[in-house]
Each structure stands twice: as structure tokens, then as C-alpha cells.
Amino acid sequence: GAGVSQSPSNKVTEKGKDVELRCDPISGHTALYWYRQSLGQGLEFLIYFQGNSAPDKSGLPSDRFSAERTGGSVSTLTIQRTQQEDSAVYLCASSPMTGVYEQYFGPGTRLTVT
Amino acid sequence: SQQGEEDPQALSIQEGENATMNCSYKTSINNLQWYRQNSGRGLVHLILIRSNEREKHSGRLRVTLDTSKKSSSLLITASRAADTASYFCATYTGGGNKLTFGTGTQLKVEL
């Protein structure tokens, strides 16, 4: 079956613009996660969804970041008024449920803010 | 501070040799997982070891877990150039819903 997909694969944007990153999880997976990885760094947890609900938003770096998930499937991560420090690879993962299980990752979106 | 810290940060070996990476973590866990990342993009799940297991094998991979020392090791036997990647350990924290990754070990396998 299809794995986790993300779009776009690469995004170059000017400082101050808004961007939307999309994640399509594996069908039937109720848990969805967003991570950020800056160049040469480890993974930074941003937010997770159980169904359409995001119980823990504490990992979002600032109020310029928001995420939503509709229909228990597709999720969108929105960054408003992008800054150069937002440049990173944004990774999405899904799993059958939260906790316990392994996560299946998408290929990521490389965001470059100029 | 990192929930998981790995050492070494970087490891360079010759093809055919074994590679060992270590991971330490801080809080109690249900399981510990290892992932591989090629070229800074998507991660691939390698193996999961539960807290009541001490050792697990999958192909050329061997994982050990010592919950008393809060540490795990990943052994790759008979390494190949294709094993060149970054390897991360990960555990669930934050009430069990947040997967926290270690700092990673960059493995380079040379021909």
C-alpha cells in the first residue's frame, strides 16, 4: 500500500511569506506527527494528532506555526510570516495509534526561507 | 536536554566490519526504537525492542536493551556501503504520545 506522502518536496519562499506543508498519512492510521530537522541536527517534535485532535501543541516553536487535520486523514502545517530560522526539513509520520507503535515517515519537505 | 543521546556521533568503518552504536535515555520506557535516515530525508523504522526484552535480532541487526542502565545498543554485522546513514534511537515521552529522538550516529561504511 501507499506510504506517507508529503508535498511539496521542496519549497523556497521569501521571508515574511506564509507557507503550507501537506501530509497524507497511511490510510487507517489515526495518529499523525510533525517534526522539524534543521541542518545536521536531530529531530524536533512539533505536534501530534490523534484523529483530528491535537492534544499537545507545546512543541510548536511560535504562534506563527499552526497545524490542522481534517477527516482523520490529511494534515496541513502552516507557517505564517516565515523567518530564515524556519528553514529546515519538515517531516511527517503516521502510526496506527499514538504511543507504543513504530512510526512511518514521509520523505519530508525541505523549506528554504530566503 | 535530549531524552536519547547516542555515541559515537560519527563512526567510519570498512565494509565487512561490524558497527556498534549506543543510546542512553532518561525516563522509563515501554519500548525503544531505532531508525535509519539517509541523506537527511525520511526516516525508516528498523527495529523495536520492548522494555521486558533484553535482546532482539532482525537480519544483520542486533539490539540490546538494559533498562537498569537506561541504555541500548545497535549492532550492524557485516556492514555494507549501503548501510551508510544516520541512525537514531527513539523513545516515547510526554505521557507516552511523543516520540523523542536521540542525537544520532552518522555511520560511514567505506569500500
Coordinates of N, CA and C in Angstrom, one line a residue:
Chain A
G1 N 0.8 -1.2 0.0 CA 0.0 0.0 0.0 C 0.8 1.2 0.0
A2 N 0.2 2.4 -0.2 CA 1.0 3.6 -0.2 C 1.5 4.0 1.1
G3 N 2.6 4.6 1.1 CA 3.2 5.1 2.4 C 2.8 6.5 2.7
V4 N 3.5 7.2 3.6 CA 3.2 8.6 3.9 C 3.7 9.4 2.8
S5 N 2.9 10.4 2.3 CA 3.4 11.3 1.3 C 3.3 12.7 1.8
Q6 N 4.3 13.5 1.3 CA 4.3 14.9 1.7 C 4.5 15.8 0.5
S7 N 3.9 17.0 0.5 CA 4.1 17.9 -0.6 C 4.1 19.3 -0.1
P8 N 4.9 20.2 -0.7 CA 5.8 19.9 -1.8 C 7.0 19.2 -1.2
S9 N 7.9 18.7 -2.1 CA 9.1 18.1 -1.6 C 10.1 19.1 -1.3
N10 N 10.1 20.2 -2.0 CA 11.0 21.4 -1.8 C 10.1 22.6 -1.9
K11 N 10.4 23.6 -1.0 CA 9.7 24.9 -1.1 C 10.7 26.0 -0.8
V12 N 10.9 26.9 -1.7 CA 11.7 28.1 -1.4 C 10.7 29.3 -1.3
T13 N 10.8 30.0 -0.3 CA 9.9 31.2 -0.1 C 10.7 32.4 0.5
E14 N 10.1 33.5 0.3 CA 10.8 34.7 0.8 C 10.4 35.0 2.2
K15 N 11.3 35.5 3.0 CA 11.0 35.9 4.3 C 9.7 36.7 4.4
G16 N 8.8 36.4 5.3 CA 7.6 37.1 5.5 C 6.4 36.5 4.9
K17 N 6.6 35.6 3.9 CA 5.5 34.9 3.3 C 5.0 33.8 4.1
D18 N 3.8 33.4 3.8 CA 3.2 32.2 4.5 C 3.4 31.0 3.7
V19 N 3.5 29.8 4.3 CA 3.7 28.5 3.6 C 2.8 27.5 4.2
E20 N 2.3 26.6 3.3 CA 1.5 25.4 3.8 C 2.2 24.2 3.4
L21 N 2.4 23.2 4.3 CA 3.0 22.0 4.0 C 2.0 20.9 4.3
R22 N 1.9 19.9 3.4 CA 0.8 18.9 3.4 C 1.4 17.5 3.7
C23 N 0.6 16.8 4.4 CA 1.0 15.4 4.8 C -0.2 14.5 4.6
D24 N 0.0 13.4 3.8 CA -1.0 12.4 3.6 C -0.6 11.1 4.3
P25 N -1.2 10.7 5.4 CA -0.7 9.6 6.2 C -1.2 8.3 5.5
I26 N -0.7 7.2 6.1 CA -1.1 5.9 5.6 C -2.6 5.7 6.0
S27 N -3.3 5.2 5.1 CA -4.8 5.0 5.3 C -5.0 4.2 6.5
G28 N -5.9 4.7 7.4 CA -6.3 4.0 8.6 C -5.4 4.3 9.8
H29 N -4.4 5.0 9.6 CA -3.5 5.5 10.8 C -4.2 6.6 11.4
T30 N -4.5 6.5 12.7 CA -5.2 7.6 13.4 C -4.2 8.6 14.0
A31 N -3.0 8.2 14.2 CA -2.0 9.1 14.8 C -1.1 9.7 13.7
L32 N -0.9 11.0 13.8 CA -0.1 11.7 12.8 C 0.8 12.7 13.6
Y33 N 2.1 12.8 13.1 CA 3.1 13.5 13.8 C 3.8 14.5 12.9
W34 N 4.2 15.6 13.3 CA 5.1 16.5 12.6 C 6.4 16.8 13.4
Y35 N 7.5 16.8 12.6 CA 8.8 17.0 13.2 C 9.5 18.0 12.3
R36 N 10.5 18.6 12.9 CA 11.4 19.5 12.1 C 12.8 19.1 12.4
Q37 N 13.6 19.1 11.3 CA 15.0 18.8 11.4 C 15.8 19.9 10.7
S38 N 16.6 20.6 11.5 CA 17.5 21.6 10.9 C 18.7 20.9 10.5
L39 N 19.5 21.6 9.6 CA 20.7 21.0 9.0 C 21.6 20.4 10.0
G40 N 21.9 19.1 9.9 CA 22.8 18.4 10.7 C 22.3 18.2 12.2
Q41 N 21.0 18.5 12.4 CA 20.5 18.3 13.8 C 19.6 17.1 13.9
G42 N 19.2 16.8 15.1 CA 18.3 15.7 15.3 C 16.9 16.2 15.0
L43 N 15.9 15.3 15.3 CA 14.5 15.7 15.1 C 13.9 16.4 16.2
E44 N 13.2 17.4 15.9 CA 12.5 18.2 16.9 C 11.0 18.0 16.8
F45 N 10.3 17.5 17.8 CA 8.9 17.2 17.8 C 8.1 18.5 17.7
L46 N 7.1 18.6 16.9 CA 6.3 19.8 16.8 C 4.9 19.6 17.3
I47 N 4.2 18.6 16.8 CA 2.8 18.4 17.2 C 2.4 17.0 16.8
Y48 N 1.4 16.4 17.5 CA 0.8 15.2 17.1 C -0.7 15.3 17.1
F49 N -1.3 14.5 16.2 CA -2.8 14.4 16.2 C -3.2 13.0 16.5
Q50 N -4.3 12.9 17.3 CA -5.0 11.6 17.4 C -6.3 11.9 16.8
G51 N -6.6 11.3 15.6 CA -7.8 11.7 14.9 C -7.6 13.1 14.4
N52 N -8.6 13.9 14.6 CA -8.5 15.3 14.2 C -8.0 16.2 15.4
S53 N -7.8 15.6 16.5 CA -7.5 16.4 17.7 C -6.0 16.5 18.0
A54 N -5.5 17.6 18.4 CA -4.1 17.9 18.7 C -4.0 18.2 20.2
P55 N -3.9 17.2 21.0 CA -3.9 17.4 22.5 C -2.7 18.2 23.0
D56 N -1.5 18.1 22.2 CA -0.3 18.7 22.8 C 0.3 19.6 21.7
K57 N 0.2 20.9 21.8 CA 0.8 21.8 20.8 C 2.0 22.5 21.4
S58 N 2.5 22.0 22.5 CA 3.6 22.7 23.1 C 4.9 22.7 22.3
G59 N 5.0 21.8 21.4 CA 6.2 21.7 20.6 C 6.3 22.7 19.5
L60 N 5.2 23.4 19.2 CA 5.3 24.4 18.1 C 6.2 25.5 18.5
P61 N 7.1 25.9 17.7 CA 8.1 26.9 18.1 C 7.6 28.3 18.4
S62 N 6.5 28.7 17.7 CA 6.0 30.0 18.0 C 4.5 30.0 17.5
D63 N 3.8 31.1 17.8 CA 2.4 31.2 17.3 C 2.3 31.5 15.8
R64 N 3.5 31.5 15.1 CA 3.4 31.6 13.7 C 3.1 30.2 13.1
F65 N 3.3 29.2 13.9 CA 3.1 27.8 13.4 C 1.7 27.3 13.9
S66 N 1.0 26.7 12.9 CA -0.3 26.1 13.3 C -0.4 24.8 12.4
A67 N -1.3 23.9 12.9 CA -1.5 22.7 12.1 C -2.9 22.3 12.3
E68 N -3.4 21.6 11.3 CA -4.8 21.1 11.4 C -4.8 19.8 10.7
R69 N -5.8 19.0 11.0 CA -6.1 17.7 10.4 C -7.6 17.6 10.2
T70 N -7.9 17.2 9.0 CA -9.4 17.1 8.7 C -9.7 15.6 8.3
G71 N -10.9 15.2 8.7 CA -11.3 13.9 8.3 C -10.5 12.7 8.7
G72 N -9.7 13.0 9.8 CA -8.8 12.0 10.3 C -7.7 11.5 9.3
S73 N -7.5 12.4 8.3 CA -6.5 12.0 7.3 C -5.5 13.1 7.0
V74 N -5.7 13.8 6.0 CA -4.7 14.8 5.6 C -4.4 15.9 6.7
S75 N -3.2 16.3 6.8 CA -2.8 17.3 7.7 C -2.0 18.4 7.0
T76 N -2.2 19.6 7.5 CA -1.5 20.8 6.9 C -0.8 21.5 8.1
L77 N 0.5 21.8 7.8 CA 1.3 22.6 8.7 C 1.5 23.9 8.1
T78 N 1.0 25.0 8.8 CA 1.1 26.3 8.2 C 2.1 27.1 9.0
I79 N 3.0 27.8 8.3 CA 3.9 28.7 8.9 C 3.6 30.1 8.3
Q80 N 3.3 31.0 9.2 CA 3.0 32.4 8.8 C 4.2 33.3 9.0
R81 N 4.3 34.2 8.1 CA 5.4 35.2 8.2 C 6.7 34.5 8.4
T82 N 7.1 33.7 7.5 CA 8.3 32.9 7.6 C 9.5 33.7 7.9
Q83 N 10.4 33.1 8.7 CA 11.7 33.6 9.0 C 12.8 32.7 8.6
Q84 N 14.0 33.2 8.4 CA 15.1 32.4 8.0 C 15.4 31.2 8.9
E85 N 15.1 31.4 10.2 CA 15.4 30.3 11.1 C 14.3 29.1 10.9
D86 N 13.3 29.4 10.1 CA 12.3 28.3 9.8 C 12.8 27.3 8.8
S87 N 13.9 27.7 8.1 CA 14.5 26.8 7.1 C 14.9 25.5 7.8
A88 N 14.4 24.4 7.2 CA 14.6 23.1 7.8 C 13.9 22.0 6.9
V89 N 14.1 20.8 7.2 CA 13.2 19.7 6.6 C 12.1 19.4 7.6
Y90 N 10.9 19.5 7.1 CA 9.7 19.2 7.9 C 9.3 17.8 7.6
L91 N 9.2 16.9 8.6 CA 8.9 15.5 8.4 C 7.6 15.2 9.0
C92 N 6.8 14.4 8.4 CA 5.5 13.9 8.9 C 5.6 12.4 9.0
A93 N 4.9 11.9 10.0 CA 4.9 10.5 10.3 C 3.5 10.1 10.7
S94 N 3.2 8.8 10.5 CA 1.9 8.3 11.0 C 2.1 7.0 11.6
S95 N 1.1 6.6 12.5 CA 1.1 5.3 13.1 C -0.3 4.9 13.4
P96 N -0.5 3.6 13.7 CA -1.9 3.1 13.9 C -2.6 3.9 15.0
M97 N -1.9 4.1 16.1 CA -2.4 4.9 17.2 C -1.2 5.6 17.9
T98 N -1.5 6.5 18.8 CA -0.4 7.2 19.5 C 0.2 6.3 20.5
G99 N 1.4 6.6 20.7 CA 2.2 5.8 21.7 C 2.5 4.4 21.3
V100 N 3.5 3.8 21.8 CA 3.8 2.4 21.6 C 4.3 2.0 20.2
Y101 N 3.7 2.4 19.2 CA 3.9 1.9 17.9 C 5.1 2.5 17.2
E102 N 5.7 1.8 16.2 CA 6.6 2.5 15.3 C 5.9 3.5 14.4
Q103 N 6.7 4.4 14.0 CA 6.1 5.5 13.1 C 6.7 5.3 11.7
Y104 N 5.8 5.7 10.7 CA 6.1 5.6 9.3 C 6.3 7.0 8.8
F105 N 7.5 7.3 8.3 CA 7.8 8.7 7.9 C 7.6 8.9 6.4
G106 N 7.2 10.1 6.1 CA 7.2 10.6 4.7 C 8.6 11.1 4.4
P107 N 8.8 11.5 3.1 CA 10.1 11.9 2.6 C 10.5 13.3 3.1
G108 N 9.5 14.0 3.6 CA 9.9 15.4 4.1 C 9.7 16.5 3.1
T109 N 9.5 17.7 3.6 CA 9.5 18.9 2.8 C 10.7 19.7 3.2
R110 N 11.6 20.0 2.2 CA 12.7 20.9 2.6 C 12.3 22.3 2.3
L111 N 12.2 23.1 3.4 CA 11.8 24.5 3.3 C 13.0 25.4 3.4
T112 N 13.2 26.3 2.5 CA 14.2 27.3 2.5 C 13.6 28.7 2.4
V113 N 13.9 29.5 3.4 CA 13.4 30.8 3.5 C 14.6 31.8 3.2
T114 N 14.4 32.6 2.1 CA 15.5 33.5 1.7 C 15.2 34.9 2.1
Chain B
S1 N 17.5 19.2 27.2 CA 18.4 18.1 27.1 C 17.7 17.0 26.4
Q2 N 18.5 16.1 25.7 CA 18.0 15.1 24.9 C 17.5 13.9 25.8
Q3 N 16.4 13.3 25.4 CA 15.9 12.1 26.0 C 16.9 11.0 25.7
G4 N 17.3 11.0 24.4 CA 18.2 10.0 24.0 C 19.5 10.6 23.4
E5 N 20.6 10.1 23.9 CA 21.9 10.6 23.4 C 22.6 9.4 22.9
E6 N 23.2 9.6 21.7 CA 23.9 8.4 21.2 C 25.4 8.7 21.1
D7 N 26.1 7.6 21.1 CA 27.5 7.7 20.8 C 28.0 6.5 20.1
P8 N 29.0 6.6 19.2 CA 29.6 7.9 18.9 C 28.8 8.8 18.0
Q9 N 29.1 10.0 17.9 CA 28.4 10.9 17.0 C 28.7 10.5 15.6
A10 N 29.9 10.0 15.3 CA 30.2 9.6 14.0 C 31.1 8.4 14.0
L11 N 30.9 7.5 13.0 CA 31.7 6.2 13.0 C 32.0 5.9 11.6
S12 N 33.3 5.6 11.3 CA 33.7 5.2 10.0 C 34.4 3.9 10.0
I13 N 33.9 2.9 9.2 CA 34.4 1.6 9.2 C 34.5 1.1 7.8
Q14 N 35.2 0.0 7.7 CA 35.4 -0.7 6.4 C 34.2 -1.7 6.1
E15 N 33.9 -1.8 4.9 CA 32.9 -2.8 4.5 C 33.2 -4.2 5.1
G16 N 32.3 -4.9 5.6 CA 32.5 -6.2 6.2 C 32.7 -6.1 7.7
E17 N 33.1 -5.0 8.3 CA 33.3 -4.9 9.7 C 31.9 -4.7 10.4
N18 N 31.9 -4.8 11.7 CA 30.7 -4.6 12.5 C 30.7 -3.2 13.0
A19 N 29.5 -2.6 13.1 CA 29.3 -1.3 13.7 C 28.4 -1.3 14.9
T20 N 28.9 -0.7 16.0 CA 28.1 -0.7 17.2 C 27.8 0.8 17.6
M21 N 26.5 1.1 17.8 CA 26.1 2.4 18.2 C 25.4 2.3 19.6
N22 N 25.5 3.2 20.4 CA 24.9 3.2 21.8 C 24.0 4.3 22.0
C23 N 23.0 4.1 22.8 CA 22.0 5.1 23.1 C 21.7 5.1 24.6
S24 N 21.6 6.3 25.2 CA 21.2 6.4 26.6 C 19.9 7.2 26.6
Y25 N 19.1 6.9 27.6 CA 17.8 7.7 27.7 C 17.6 8.0 29.2
K26 N 16.6 8.8 29.5 CA 16.5 9.3 30.8 C 15.3 8.8 31.6
T27 N 14.1 8.6 30.9 CA 12.9 8.3 31.6 C 12.6 6.8 31.4
S28 N 11.6 6.3 32.2 CA 11.2 4.9 32.0 C 10.5 4.8 30.6
I29 N 10.5 3.7 30.0 CA 10.0 3.5 28.7 C 9.2 2.2 28.6
N30 N 8.3 2.2 27.6 CA 7.6 1.0 27.2 C 8.4 0.2 26.1
N31 N 9.0 1.0 25.3 CA 9.8 0.4 24.2 C 10.9 1.4 23.7
L32 N 11.8 0.9 23.0 CA 12.8 1.8 22.4 C 13.0 1.3 20.9
Q33 N 13.1 2.3 20.1 CA 13.1 2.1 18.7 C 14.4 2.6 18.0
W34 N 14.8 2.0 17.0 CA 15.9 2.5 16.2 C 15.4 2.8 14.8
Y35 N 15.9 3.9 14.2 CA 15.5 4.4 12.9 C 16.8 4.7 12.1
R36 N 16.7 4.6 10.8 CA 17.8 5.0 9.9 C 17.3 6.1 9.0
Q37 N 18.2 7.1 8.8 CA 17.9 8.2 7.9 C 19.0 8.3 6.9
N38 N 18.6 8.3 5.6 CA 19.5 8.5 4.5 C 19.4 9.9 4.0
S39 N 20.5 10.6 3.8 CA 20.6 11.9 3.1 C 19.6 12.9 3.7
G40 N 19.4 12.9 5.0 CA 18.7 14.0 5.7 C 17.2 14.0 5.3
R41 N 16.6 13.0 4.8 CA 15.2 13.0 4.5 C 14.5 12.0 5.4
G42 N 13.5 11.3 4.8 CA 12.6 10.4 5.7 C 13.3 9.4 6.4
L43 N 12.8 9.0 7.6 CA 13.4 8.0 8.4 C 12.7 6.7 8.2
V44 N 13.5 5.6 8.3 CA 12.9 4.3 8.2 C 13.1 3.5 9.5
H45 N 12.0 2.9 10.0 CA 12.0 2.2 11.2 C 12.8 0.9 11.0
L46 N 13.7 0.6 11.9 CA 14.5 -0.6 11.8 C 14.0 -1.7 12.7
I47 N 13.9 -1.4 14.0 CA 13.6 -2.4 15.0 C 13.0 -1.8 16.3
L48 N 12.1 -2.5 16.9 CA 11.6 -2.0 18.2 C 11.8 -3.1 19.2
I49 N 12.3 -2.7 20.4 CA 12.5 -3.6 21.5 C 11.7 -3.2 22.7
R50 N 11.0 -4.1 23.3 CA 10.1 -3.7 24.4 C 10.9 -3.7 25.7
S51 N 10.3 -3.1 26.7 CA 11.1 -2.9 27.9 C 11.3 -4.2 28.6
N52 N 10.5 -5.2 28.3 CA 10.8 -6.5 29.0 C 11.6 -7.5 28.2
E53 N 12.2 -6.9 27.1 CA 13.1 -7.7 26.2 C 14.5 -7.2 26.5
R54 N 15.5 -8.1 26.3 CA 16.9 -7.7 26.6 C 17.7 -7.7 25.3
E55 N 17.2 -8.5 24.3 CA 17.9 -8.6 23.0 C 16.9 -9.0 21.9
K56 N 17.2 -8.4 20.8 CA 16.3 -8.7 19.6 C 17.2 -8.7 18.3
H57 N 16.8 -9.6 17.4 CA 17.6 -9.6 16.2 C 16.6 -9.4 15.0
S58 N 17.2 -8.8 14.0 CA 16.5 -8.7 12.7 C 17.5 -8.6 11.6
G59 N 17.6 -9.7 10.9 CA 18.6 -9.8 9.8 C 20.0 -9.6 10.4
R60 N 20.7 -8.6 9.8 CA 22.1 -8.2 10.3 C 22.1 -7.3 11.5
L61 N 20.9 -7.0 12.0 CA 20.8 -6.1 13.2 C 20.6 -6.8 14.5
R62 N 21.3 -6.3 15.5 CA 21.1 -6.9 16.8 C 21.0 -5.7 17.8
V63 N 19.9 -5.7 18.5 CA 19.6 -4.6 19.5 C 19.6 -5.2 20.9
T64 N 20.2 -4.5 21.8 CA 20.2 -4.9 23.2 C 19.6 -3.8 24.0
L65 N 19.0 -4.1 25.1 CA 18.4 -3.1 26.0 C 18.7 -3.4 27.4
D66 N 19.2 -2.4 28.2 CA 19.5 -2.6 29.6 C 18.7 -1.5 30.3
T67 N 17.5 -1.8 30.8 CA 16.7 -0.8 31.5 C 17.3 -0.3 32.8
S68 N 18.1 -1.2 33.4 CA 18.7 -0.7 34.7 C 19.7 0.4 34.4
K69 N 20.3 0.4 33.3 CA 21.3 1.4 32.9 C 20.7 2.4 32.0
K70 N 19.4 2.2 31.6 CA 18.8 3.1 30.6 C 19.6 3.3 29.4
S71 N 20.0 2.2 28.8 CA 20.8 2.2 27.6 C 20.5 1.1 26.6
S72 N 20.8 1.3 25.4 CA 20.6 0.4 24.3 C 21.7 0.4 23.4
S73 N 21.9 -0.7 22.7 CA 23.0 -0.6 21.6 C 22.4 -1.3 20.4
L74 N 22.9 -0.8 19.2 CA 22.5 -1.3 17.9 C 23.8 -1.8 17.3
L75 N 23.8 -3.1 16.9 CA 24.9 -3.7 16.3 C 24.5 -4.0 14.8
I76 N 25.3 -3.6 13.9 CA 25.1 -4.0 12.5 C 26.3 -4.9 12.1
T77 N 26.0 -6.1 11.8 CA 27.1 -7.0 11.4 C 27.4 -7.0 9.9
A78 N 28.6 -7.3 9.6 CA 29.0 -7.5 8.2 C 28.5 -6.3 7.4
S79 N 28.9 -5.1 7.8 CA 28.4 -3.9 7.2 C 28.6 -3.8 5.7
R80 N 27.8 -3.0 5.0 CA 27.9 -2.8 3.6 C 27.9 -1.3 3.3
A81 N 28.3 -0.9 2.2 CA 28.3 0.6 1.9 C 26.9 1.1 1.9
A82 N 25.9 0.3 1.6 CA 24.5 0.8 1.7 C 24.1 1.1 3.1
D83 N 24.8 0.6 4.1 CA 24.4 0.9 5.5 C 24.8 2.4 5.9
T84 N 25.5 3.0 5.0 CA 25.9 4.4 5.3 C 24.7 5.3 5.5
A85 N 24.5 5.9 6.7 CA 23.3 6.6 7.0 C 23.5 7.2 8.4
S86 N 22.5 7.9 8.9 CA 22.4 8.3 10.3 C 21.5 7.4 11.0
Y87 N 21.8 7.0 12.2 CA 21.0 6.1 13.0 C 20.5 6.8 14.3
F88 N 19.3 6.7 14.6 CA 18.7 7.4 15.7 C 17.9 6.4 16.6
C89 N 18.1 6.5 17.9 CA 17.2 5.8 18.8 C 16.1 6.7 19.2
A90 N 15.0 6.2 19.6 CA 13.8 7.0 19.9 C 12.9 6.3 21.0
T91 N 12.4 7.1 21.9 CA 11.5 6.6 22.9 C 10.3 7.5 23.0
Y92 N 9.2 6.9 23.5 CA 8.0 7.7 23.7 C 8.1 8.4 25.1
T93 N 7.9 9.7 25.1 CA 7.9 10.5 26.3 C 6.6 11.4 26.3
G94 N 6.5 12.3 27.2 CA 5.4 13.3 27.3 C 4.1 12.6 27.4
G95 N 4.0 11.6 28.4 CA 2.8 10.9 28.6 C 2.6 9.7 27.7
G96 N 3.6 9.5 26.9 CA 3.6 8.3 26.0 C 3.1 8.6 24.6
N97 N 2.9 9.8 24.2 CA 2.4 10.1 22.9 C 3.4 10.9 22.0
K98 N 4.6 11.2 22.6 CA 5.6 12.0 21.8 C 6.8 11.2 21.7
L99 N 7.2 10.9 20.4 CA 8.4 10.1 20.2 C 9.6 11.1 20.2
T100 N 10.5 10.9 21.1 CA 11.7 11.7 21.2 C 12.9 11.0 20.7
F101 N 13.6 11.7 19.8 CA 14.8 11.1 19.1 C 16.1 11.5 19.8
G102 N 17.0 10.6 19.7 CA 18.4 10.9 20.2 C 19.1 11.8 19.2
T103 N 20.3 12.0 19.5 CA 21.1 13.0 18.6 C 21.6 12.3 17.4
G104 N 21.6 11.0 17.4 CA 22.0 10.3 16.1 C 23.5 10.0 16.0
T105 N 23.8 8.9 15.3 CA 25.1 8.5 15.0 C 25.2 8.4 13.5
Q106 N 26.2 9.1 12.9 CA 26.5 9.1 11.5 C 27.5 8.0 11.2
L107 N 27.0 7.0 10.5 CA 27.8 5.8 10.1 C 28.2 6.0 8.6
K108 N 29.5 5.8 8.4 CA 30.0 5.7 7.1 C 30.7 4.4 6.9
V109 N 30.3 3.7 5.9 CA 30.9 2.4 5.6 C 31.7 2.5 4.2
E110 N 33.0 2.4 4.3 CA 33.8 2.6 3.1 C 34.2 1.2 2.5
L111 N 34.3 1.3 1.1 CA 34.6 0.1 0.4 C 36.1 -0.3 0.6

